[in-house]
Coordinates of C-alpha atoms and ligand atoms in Angstrom, one line a residue:
X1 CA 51.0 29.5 -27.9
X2 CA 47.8 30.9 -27.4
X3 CA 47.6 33.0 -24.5
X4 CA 44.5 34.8 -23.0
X5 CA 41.8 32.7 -24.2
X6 CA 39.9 31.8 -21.5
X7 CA 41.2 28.1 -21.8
X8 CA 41.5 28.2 -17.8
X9 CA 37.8 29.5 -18.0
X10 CA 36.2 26.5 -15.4
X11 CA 38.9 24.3 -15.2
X12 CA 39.1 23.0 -11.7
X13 CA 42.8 23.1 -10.5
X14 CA 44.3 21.7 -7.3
X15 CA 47.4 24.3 -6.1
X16 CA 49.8 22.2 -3.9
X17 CA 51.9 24.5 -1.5
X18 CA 55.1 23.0 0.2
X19 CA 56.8 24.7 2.7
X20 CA 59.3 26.7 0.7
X21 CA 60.0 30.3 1.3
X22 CA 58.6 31.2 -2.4
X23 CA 55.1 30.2 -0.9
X24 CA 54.2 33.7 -0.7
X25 CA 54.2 33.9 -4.3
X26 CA 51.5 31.0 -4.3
X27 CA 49.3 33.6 -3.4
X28 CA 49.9 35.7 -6.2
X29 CA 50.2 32.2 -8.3
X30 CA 46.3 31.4 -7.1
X31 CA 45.0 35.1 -8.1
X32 CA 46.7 35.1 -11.5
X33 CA 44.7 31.3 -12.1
X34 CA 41.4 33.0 -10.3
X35 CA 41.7 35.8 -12.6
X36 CA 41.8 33.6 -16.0
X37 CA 38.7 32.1 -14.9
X38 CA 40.2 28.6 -13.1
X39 CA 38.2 27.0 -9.7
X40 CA 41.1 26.2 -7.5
X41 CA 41.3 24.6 -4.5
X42 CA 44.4 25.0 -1.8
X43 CA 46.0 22.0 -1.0
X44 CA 49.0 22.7 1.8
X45 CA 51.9 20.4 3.4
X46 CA 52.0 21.3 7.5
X47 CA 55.5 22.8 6.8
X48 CA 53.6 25.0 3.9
X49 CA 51.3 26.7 6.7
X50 CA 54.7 28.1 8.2
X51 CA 55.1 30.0 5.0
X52 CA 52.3 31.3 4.4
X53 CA 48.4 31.3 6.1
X54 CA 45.4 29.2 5.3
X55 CA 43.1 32.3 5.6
X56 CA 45.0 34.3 2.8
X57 CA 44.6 31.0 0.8
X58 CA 41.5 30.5 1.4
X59 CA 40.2 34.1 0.7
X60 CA 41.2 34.3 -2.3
X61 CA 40.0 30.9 -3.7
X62 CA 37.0 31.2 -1.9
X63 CA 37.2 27.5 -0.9
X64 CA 38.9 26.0 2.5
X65 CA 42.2 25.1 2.3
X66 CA 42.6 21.3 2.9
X67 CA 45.5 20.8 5.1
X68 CA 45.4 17.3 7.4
X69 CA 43.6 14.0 6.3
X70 CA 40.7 15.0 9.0
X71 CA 39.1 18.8 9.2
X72 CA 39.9 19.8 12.9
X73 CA 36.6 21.4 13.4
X74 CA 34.1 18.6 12.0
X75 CA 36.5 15.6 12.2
X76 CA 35.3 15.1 8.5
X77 CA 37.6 12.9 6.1
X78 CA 39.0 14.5 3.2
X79 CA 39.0 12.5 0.0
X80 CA 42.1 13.1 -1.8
X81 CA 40.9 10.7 -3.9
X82 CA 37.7 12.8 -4.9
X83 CA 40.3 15.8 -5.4
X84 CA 42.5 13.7 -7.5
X85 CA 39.5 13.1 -9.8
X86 CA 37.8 16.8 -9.2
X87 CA 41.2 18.2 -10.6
X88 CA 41.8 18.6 -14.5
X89 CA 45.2 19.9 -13.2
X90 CA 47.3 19.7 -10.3
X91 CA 50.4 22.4 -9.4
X92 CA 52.9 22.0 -7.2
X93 CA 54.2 25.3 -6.3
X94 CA 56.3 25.5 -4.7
X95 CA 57.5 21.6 -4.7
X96 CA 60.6 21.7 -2.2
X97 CA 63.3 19.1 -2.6
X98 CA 61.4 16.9 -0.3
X99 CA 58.2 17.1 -1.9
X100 CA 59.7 16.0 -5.0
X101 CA 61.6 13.5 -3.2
X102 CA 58.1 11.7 -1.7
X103 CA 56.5 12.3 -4.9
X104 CA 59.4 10.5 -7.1
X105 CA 59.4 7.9 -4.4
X106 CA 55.6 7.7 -3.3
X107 CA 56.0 8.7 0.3
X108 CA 52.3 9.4 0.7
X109 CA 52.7 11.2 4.5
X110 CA 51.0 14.2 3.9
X111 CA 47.4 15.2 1.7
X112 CA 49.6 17.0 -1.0
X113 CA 51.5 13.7 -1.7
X114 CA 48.0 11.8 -1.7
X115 CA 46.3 13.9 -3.8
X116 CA 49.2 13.5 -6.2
X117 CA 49.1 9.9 -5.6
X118 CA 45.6 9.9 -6.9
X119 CA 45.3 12.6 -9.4
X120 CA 44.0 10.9 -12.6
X121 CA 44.9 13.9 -14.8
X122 CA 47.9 16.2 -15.4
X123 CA 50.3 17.4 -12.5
X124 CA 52.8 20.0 -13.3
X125 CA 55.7 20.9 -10.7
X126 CA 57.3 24.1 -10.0
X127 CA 60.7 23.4 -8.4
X128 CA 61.6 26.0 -5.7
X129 CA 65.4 25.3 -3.4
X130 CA 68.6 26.3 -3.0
X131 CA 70.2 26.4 -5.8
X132 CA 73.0 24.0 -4.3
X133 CA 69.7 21.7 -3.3
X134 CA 68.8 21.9 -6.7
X135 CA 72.4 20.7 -8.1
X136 CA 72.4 18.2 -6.0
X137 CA 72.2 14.6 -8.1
X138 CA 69.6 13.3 -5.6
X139 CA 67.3 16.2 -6.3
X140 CA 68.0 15.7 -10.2
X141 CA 67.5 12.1 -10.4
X142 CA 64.1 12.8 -8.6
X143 CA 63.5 15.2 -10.9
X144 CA 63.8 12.8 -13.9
X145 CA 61.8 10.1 -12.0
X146 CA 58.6 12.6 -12.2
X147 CA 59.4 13.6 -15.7
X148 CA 59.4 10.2 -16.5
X149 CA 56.1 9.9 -14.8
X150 CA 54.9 12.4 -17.0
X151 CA 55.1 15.1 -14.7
X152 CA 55.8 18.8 -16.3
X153 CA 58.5 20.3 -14.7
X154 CA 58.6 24.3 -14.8
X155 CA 62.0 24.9 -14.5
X156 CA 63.4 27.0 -11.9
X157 CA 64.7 30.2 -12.5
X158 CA 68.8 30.9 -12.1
X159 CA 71.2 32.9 -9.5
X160 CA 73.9 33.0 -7.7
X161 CA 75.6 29.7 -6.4
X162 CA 77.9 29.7 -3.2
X163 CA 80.9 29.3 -5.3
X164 CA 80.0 32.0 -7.4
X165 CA 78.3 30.2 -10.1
X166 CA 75.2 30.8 -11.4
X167 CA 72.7 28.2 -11.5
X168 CA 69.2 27.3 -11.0
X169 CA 66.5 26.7 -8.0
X170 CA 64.7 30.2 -7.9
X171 CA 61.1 29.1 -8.3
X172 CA 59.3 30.1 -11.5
X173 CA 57.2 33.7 -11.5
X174 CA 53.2 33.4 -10.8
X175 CA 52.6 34.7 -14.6
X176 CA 55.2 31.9 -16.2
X177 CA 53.3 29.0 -14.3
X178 CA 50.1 30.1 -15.5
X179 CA 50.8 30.5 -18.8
X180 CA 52.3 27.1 -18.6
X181 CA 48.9 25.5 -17.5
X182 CA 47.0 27.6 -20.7
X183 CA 49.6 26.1 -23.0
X184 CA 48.9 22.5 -21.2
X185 CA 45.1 23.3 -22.2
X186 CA 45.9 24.3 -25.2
X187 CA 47.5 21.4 -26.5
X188 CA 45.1 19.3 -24.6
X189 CA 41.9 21.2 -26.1
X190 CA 42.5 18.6 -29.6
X191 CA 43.6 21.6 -31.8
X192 CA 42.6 20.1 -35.3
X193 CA 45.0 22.1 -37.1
X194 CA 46.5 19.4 -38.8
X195 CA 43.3 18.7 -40.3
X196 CA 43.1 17.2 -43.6
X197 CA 46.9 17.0 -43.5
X198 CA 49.0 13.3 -44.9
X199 CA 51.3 12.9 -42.6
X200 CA 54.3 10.1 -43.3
X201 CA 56.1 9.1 -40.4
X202 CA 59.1 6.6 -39.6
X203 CA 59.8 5.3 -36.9
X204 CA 62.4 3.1 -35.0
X205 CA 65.3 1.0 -35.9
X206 CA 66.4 -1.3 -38.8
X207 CA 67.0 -5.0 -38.3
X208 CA 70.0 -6.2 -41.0
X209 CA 70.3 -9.9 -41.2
X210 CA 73.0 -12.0 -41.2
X211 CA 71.8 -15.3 -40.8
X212 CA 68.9 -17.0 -40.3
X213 CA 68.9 -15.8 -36.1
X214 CA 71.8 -13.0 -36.1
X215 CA 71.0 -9.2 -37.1
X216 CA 72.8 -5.7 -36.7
X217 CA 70.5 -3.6 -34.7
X218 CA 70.7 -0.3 -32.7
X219 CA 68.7 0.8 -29.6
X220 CA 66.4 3.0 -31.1
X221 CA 63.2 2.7 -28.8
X222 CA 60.8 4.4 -32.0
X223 CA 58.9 5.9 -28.9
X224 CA 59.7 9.6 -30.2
X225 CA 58.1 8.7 -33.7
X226 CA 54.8 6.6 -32.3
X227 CA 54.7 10.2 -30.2
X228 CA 54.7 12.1 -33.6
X229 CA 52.6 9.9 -34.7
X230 CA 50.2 10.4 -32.3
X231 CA 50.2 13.5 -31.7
X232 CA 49.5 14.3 -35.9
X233 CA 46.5 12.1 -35.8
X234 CA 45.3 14.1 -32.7
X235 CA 45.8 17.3 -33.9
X236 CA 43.7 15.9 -37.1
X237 CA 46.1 14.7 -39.5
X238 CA 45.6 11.6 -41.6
X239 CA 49.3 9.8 -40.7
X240 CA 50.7 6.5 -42.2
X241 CA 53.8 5.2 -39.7
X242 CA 56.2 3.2 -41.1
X243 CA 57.5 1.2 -38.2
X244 CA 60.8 -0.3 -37.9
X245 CA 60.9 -3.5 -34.7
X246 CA 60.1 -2.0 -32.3
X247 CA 58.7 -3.3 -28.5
X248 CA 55.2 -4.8 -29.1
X249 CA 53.8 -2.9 -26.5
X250 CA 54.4 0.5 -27.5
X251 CA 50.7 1.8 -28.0
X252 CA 49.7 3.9 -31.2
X253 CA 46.7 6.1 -31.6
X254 CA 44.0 3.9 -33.5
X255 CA 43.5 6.3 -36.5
X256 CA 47.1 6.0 -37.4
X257 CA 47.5 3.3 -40.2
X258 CA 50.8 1.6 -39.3
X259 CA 53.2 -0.8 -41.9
X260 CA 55.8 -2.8 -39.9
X261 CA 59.1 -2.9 -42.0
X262 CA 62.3 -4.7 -40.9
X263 CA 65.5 -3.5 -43.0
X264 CA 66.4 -0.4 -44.2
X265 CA 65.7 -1.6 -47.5
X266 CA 62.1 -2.8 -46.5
X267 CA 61.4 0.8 -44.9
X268 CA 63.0 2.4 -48.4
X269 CA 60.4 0.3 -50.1
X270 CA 57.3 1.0 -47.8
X271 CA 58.7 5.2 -47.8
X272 CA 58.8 5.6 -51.5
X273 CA 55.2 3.8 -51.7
X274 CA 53.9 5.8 -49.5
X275 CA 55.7 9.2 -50.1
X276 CA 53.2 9.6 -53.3
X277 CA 50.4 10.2 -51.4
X278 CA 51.7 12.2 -48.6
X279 CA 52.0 15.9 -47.9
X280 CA 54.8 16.4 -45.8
X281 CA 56.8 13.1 -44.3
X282 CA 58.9 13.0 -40.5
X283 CA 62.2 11.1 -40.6
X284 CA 62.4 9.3 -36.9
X285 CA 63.7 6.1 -37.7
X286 CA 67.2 5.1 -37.1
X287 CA 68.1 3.1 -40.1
X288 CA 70.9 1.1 -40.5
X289 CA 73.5 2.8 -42.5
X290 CA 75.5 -0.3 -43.4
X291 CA 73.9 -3.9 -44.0
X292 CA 75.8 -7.4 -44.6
X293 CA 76.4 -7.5 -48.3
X294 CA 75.4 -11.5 -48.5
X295 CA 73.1 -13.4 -46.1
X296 CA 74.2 -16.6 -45.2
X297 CA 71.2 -19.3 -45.8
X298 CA 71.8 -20.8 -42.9
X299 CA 73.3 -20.2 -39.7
X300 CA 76.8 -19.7 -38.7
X301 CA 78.8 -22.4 -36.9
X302 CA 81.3 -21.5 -34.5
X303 CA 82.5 -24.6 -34.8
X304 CA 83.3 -24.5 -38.6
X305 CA 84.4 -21.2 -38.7
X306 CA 87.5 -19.0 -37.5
X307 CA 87.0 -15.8 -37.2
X308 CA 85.3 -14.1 -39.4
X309 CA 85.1 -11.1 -41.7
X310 CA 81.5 -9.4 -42.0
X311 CA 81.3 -7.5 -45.2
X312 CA 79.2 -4.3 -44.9
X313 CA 77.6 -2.5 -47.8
X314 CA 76.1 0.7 -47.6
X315 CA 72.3 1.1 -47.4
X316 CA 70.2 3.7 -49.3
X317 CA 69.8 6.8 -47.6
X318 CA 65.7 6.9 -47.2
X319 CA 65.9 10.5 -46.3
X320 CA 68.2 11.7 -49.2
X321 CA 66.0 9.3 -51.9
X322 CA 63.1 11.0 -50.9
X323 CA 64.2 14.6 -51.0
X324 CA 65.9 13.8 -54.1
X325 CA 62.1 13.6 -55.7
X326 CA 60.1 15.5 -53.1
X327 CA 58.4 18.3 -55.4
X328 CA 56.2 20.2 -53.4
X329 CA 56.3 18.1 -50.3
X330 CA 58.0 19.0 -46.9
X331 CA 60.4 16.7 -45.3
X332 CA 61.5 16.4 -41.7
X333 CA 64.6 14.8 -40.7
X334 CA 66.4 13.9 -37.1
X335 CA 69.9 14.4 -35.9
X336 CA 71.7 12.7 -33.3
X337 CA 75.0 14.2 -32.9
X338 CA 77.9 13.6 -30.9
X339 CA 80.0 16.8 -32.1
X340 CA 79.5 19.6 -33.8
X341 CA 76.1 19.4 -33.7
X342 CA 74.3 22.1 -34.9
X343 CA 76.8 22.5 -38.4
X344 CA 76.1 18.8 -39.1
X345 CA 72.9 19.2 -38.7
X346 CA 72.7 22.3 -40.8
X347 CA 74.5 20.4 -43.6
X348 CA 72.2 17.6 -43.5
X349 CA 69.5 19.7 -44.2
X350 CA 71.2 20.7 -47.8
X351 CA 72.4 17.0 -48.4
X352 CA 69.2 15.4 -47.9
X353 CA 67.0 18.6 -49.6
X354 CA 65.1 18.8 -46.1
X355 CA 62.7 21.7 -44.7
X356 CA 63.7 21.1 -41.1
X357 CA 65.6 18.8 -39.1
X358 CA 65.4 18.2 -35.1
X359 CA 68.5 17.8 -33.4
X360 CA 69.1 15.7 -30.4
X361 CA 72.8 15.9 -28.9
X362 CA 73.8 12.9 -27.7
X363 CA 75.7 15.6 -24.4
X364 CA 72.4 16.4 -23.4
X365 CA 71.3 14.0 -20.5
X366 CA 68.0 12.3 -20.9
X367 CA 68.2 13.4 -24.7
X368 CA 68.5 10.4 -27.1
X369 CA 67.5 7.4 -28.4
X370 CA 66.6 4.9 -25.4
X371 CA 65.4 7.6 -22.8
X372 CA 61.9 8.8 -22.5
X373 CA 62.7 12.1 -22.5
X374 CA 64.2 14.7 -25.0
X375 CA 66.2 17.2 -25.5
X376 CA 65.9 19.3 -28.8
X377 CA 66.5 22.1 -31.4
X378 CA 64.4 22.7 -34.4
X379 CA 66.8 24.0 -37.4
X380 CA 64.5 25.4 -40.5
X381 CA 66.3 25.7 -43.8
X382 CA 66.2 29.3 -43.8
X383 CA 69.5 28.6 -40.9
X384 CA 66.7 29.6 -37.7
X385 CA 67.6 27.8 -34.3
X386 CA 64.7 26.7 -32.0
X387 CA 66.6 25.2 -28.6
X388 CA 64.0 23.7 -26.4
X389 CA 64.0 22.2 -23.2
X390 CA 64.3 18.6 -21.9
X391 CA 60.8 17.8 -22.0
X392 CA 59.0 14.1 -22.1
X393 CA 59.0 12.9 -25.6
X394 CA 55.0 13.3 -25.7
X395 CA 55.2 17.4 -25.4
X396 CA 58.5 17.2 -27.6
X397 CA 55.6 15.6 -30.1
X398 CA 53.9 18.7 -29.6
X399 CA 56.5 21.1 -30.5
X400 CA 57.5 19.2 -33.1
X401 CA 53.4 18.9 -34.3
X402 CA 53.8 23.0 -33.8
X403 CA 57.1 23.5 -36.3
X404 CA 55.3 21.0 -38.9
X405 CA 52.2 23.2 -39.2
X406 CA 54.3 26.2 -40.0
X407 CA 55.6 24.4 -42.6
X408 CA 52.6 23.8 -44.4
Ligands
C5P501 O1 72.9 10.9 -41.9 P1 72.1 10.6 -40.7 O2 71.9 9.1 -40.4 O3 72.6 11.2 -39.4 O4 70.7 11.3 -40.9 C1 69.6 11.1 -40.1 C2 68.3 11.4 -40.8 O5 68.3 10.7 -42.0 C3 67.2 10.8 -40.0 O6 66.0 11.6 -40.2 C4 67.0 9.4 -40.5 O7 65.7 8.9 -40.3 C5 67.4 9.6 -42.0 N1 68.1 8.5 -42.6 C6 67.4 7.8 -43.6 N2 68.1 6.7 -44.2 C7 69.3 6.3 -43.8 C8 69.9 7.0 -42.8 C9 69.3 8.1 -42.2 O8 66.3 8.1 -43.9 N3 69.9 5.3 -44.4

């Protein structure tokens, strides 16, 4: 991460405050974005304003702090639809349980939730509760809802439960939420280290016929590899996405030249094709491990047939083929494991001759294959562990993006 650089240099921010008793630190929040160079302006819920006062808000900004729909002085409307556009960021800190709550659920009672209702660029939320608020499956299901919505979440910050127990709910320090917002820049700002780069990519599941209408599937979305995908070609890359079926609506970057495959055998053929001209390839699909060893020519009858006995031969292992022959290319692999994670994982780097693998646990809510959302760990072949956070599957593109330039 680049840190320091002025990326917050005339960036106009919009600071939500809720009424949470880590307001105070909002102030010191606001100077550490004043001080990197950001214009912010104060947004406050009415419970905020017990926590802490307009006037220190609004000294150091240097702007009024927008509080009520009307100003009480002028009667003039605030646009929190101007402010929604003005902003390049909005942070929430601190974002109570019920200001996560209205935002998961649209509640728009207050300017802070319809600022957020409008804001057409990034929002980023910094918990702050009881840690027993924070536990609380309500809270966490909100919680998902905004990460789903693309919110970034800055995760709270852990102590002492009731019970004894730690866990989480402390809001984030000033410092960590600003350095959040650079590295949101930062990976905005198009980096174009990847330029130059041929990047393979596939994605998806494999289809495996066994009659004319009847296949052997999985639920592989392929959202995590179109995310790769794009995220390569923004950073520069030239990248070639071999797609397995996937939902016609996913949405893929333009530059990216994609090949829609269907079996695992298809995807082998398209792979090795494609592998000759590449310099480093990413492993996302889910292929079939076993297909049906015959295809029936037409389709089976219920009526004419008892029960029947499917015959399943084993597929080629794309990722093993390719490291078998990958000479000075890198190759990137995925891991979904159920047990033992992170030693099958390690040993699938040294069956399949990969560089690094990324392991999703299959333990980890909201990490997987049919969830927009990720949980991972980067393991490099030299045996080094990266855990990361559940993050939405476009910044788990980036970090993955990241690992994949040290590579090269
Ligand atoms: O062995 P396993 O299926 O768990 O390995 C997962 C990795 O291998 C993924 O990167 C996947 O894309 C790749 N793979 C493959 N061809 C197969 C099975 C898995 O390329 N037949």
């Amino acid at each position: 991460m680049i840190s320091g650089n002025n990326i917050l240099k005339g960036k106009h921010i919009v600071l939500g405050i809720s009424g949470g008793i880590a307001a105070y630190k909002s102030a010191y929040l606001l100077r550490e974005l004043i001080k990197r160079g950001a214009e912010v302006q104060v947004v406050i819920t009415p419970n905020g304003k017990e926590f802490i006062t307009p006037a220190t808000l609004a000294a150091l900004s240097g702007k009024p702090v927008v509080s009520e729909f009307f100003a009480a002085n002028t009667g003039e409307w605030h646009s929190h639809v101007d402010l929604g556009l003005w902003a390049d960021l909005m942070i929430i800190a601190p974002a109570t349980a019920s200001t996560i709550g209205k935002m998961a659920n649209g509640i728009a009672d207050n300017m802070l939730i319809t600022t957020y209702l409008s804001a057409k660029e990034q929002v980023m939320v910094a918990p702050a509760m009881d840690l027993d608020m924070w536990a609380h499956p309500s809270t966490q299901r909100n919680v998902e809802t905004l990460r789903r919505d693309g919110v970034i979440i800055v995760e709270p910050q852990s102590g002492f439960l009731a019970s004894g127990l730690t866990g989480k709910g402390r809001m984030a320090e000033p410092h960590t939420i600003a350095e959040e917002a650079e590295a949101y820049f930062n990976n905005r700002e198009e980096r174009k280290d990847m330029h130059g780069m041929r990047v393979l990519i596939s994605a998806g599941p494999t289809y495996e016929s066994i009659d004319p209408v009847r296949f052997i599937g999985n639920w592989s979305s392929g959202k995590m590899g179109f995310a790769i995908a794009d995220a390569c070609a923004a950073r520069g890359a030239q990248v070639t996405l071999v797609a397995g079926p996937v939902d016609g609506s996913l949405k893929l970057d333009s530059r990216v030249k994609r090949i829609d495959v269907r079996t695992a055998r298809e995807m082998l053929a398209a792979m090795e094709n494609e592998f000759r001209s590449c310099d480093i390839a990413v492993l996302a699909a889910a292929v079939a491990d076993y297909a049906p060893e015959t295809i029936s020519d037409c389709k089976i009858k219920r009526e004419k047939s008892g029960d029947i006995l499917l015959k399943l031969v084993k597929n080629p292992d794309i990722a093993a083929t390719l490291g078998a022959c990958k000479g000075g290319r890198k190759l990137v692999g995925f891991a979904l494991e159920t047990d033992n994670e992170i030693v099958n994982a390690k040993d699938k780097i040294r069956r399949k001759n990969l560089d690094m693998i990324v392991l999703n646990s299959l333990k980890d809510p909201g990490a997987g294959m049919m969830t927009d959302t990720n949980k991972i760990t980067i393991i490099l072949a030299d045996g080094r562990e990266i855990p990361f956070p559940l993050k939405n599957k476009k910044e788990v593109a980036g970090d993955i993006a990241d690992a994949i330039v040290t590579l090269i």
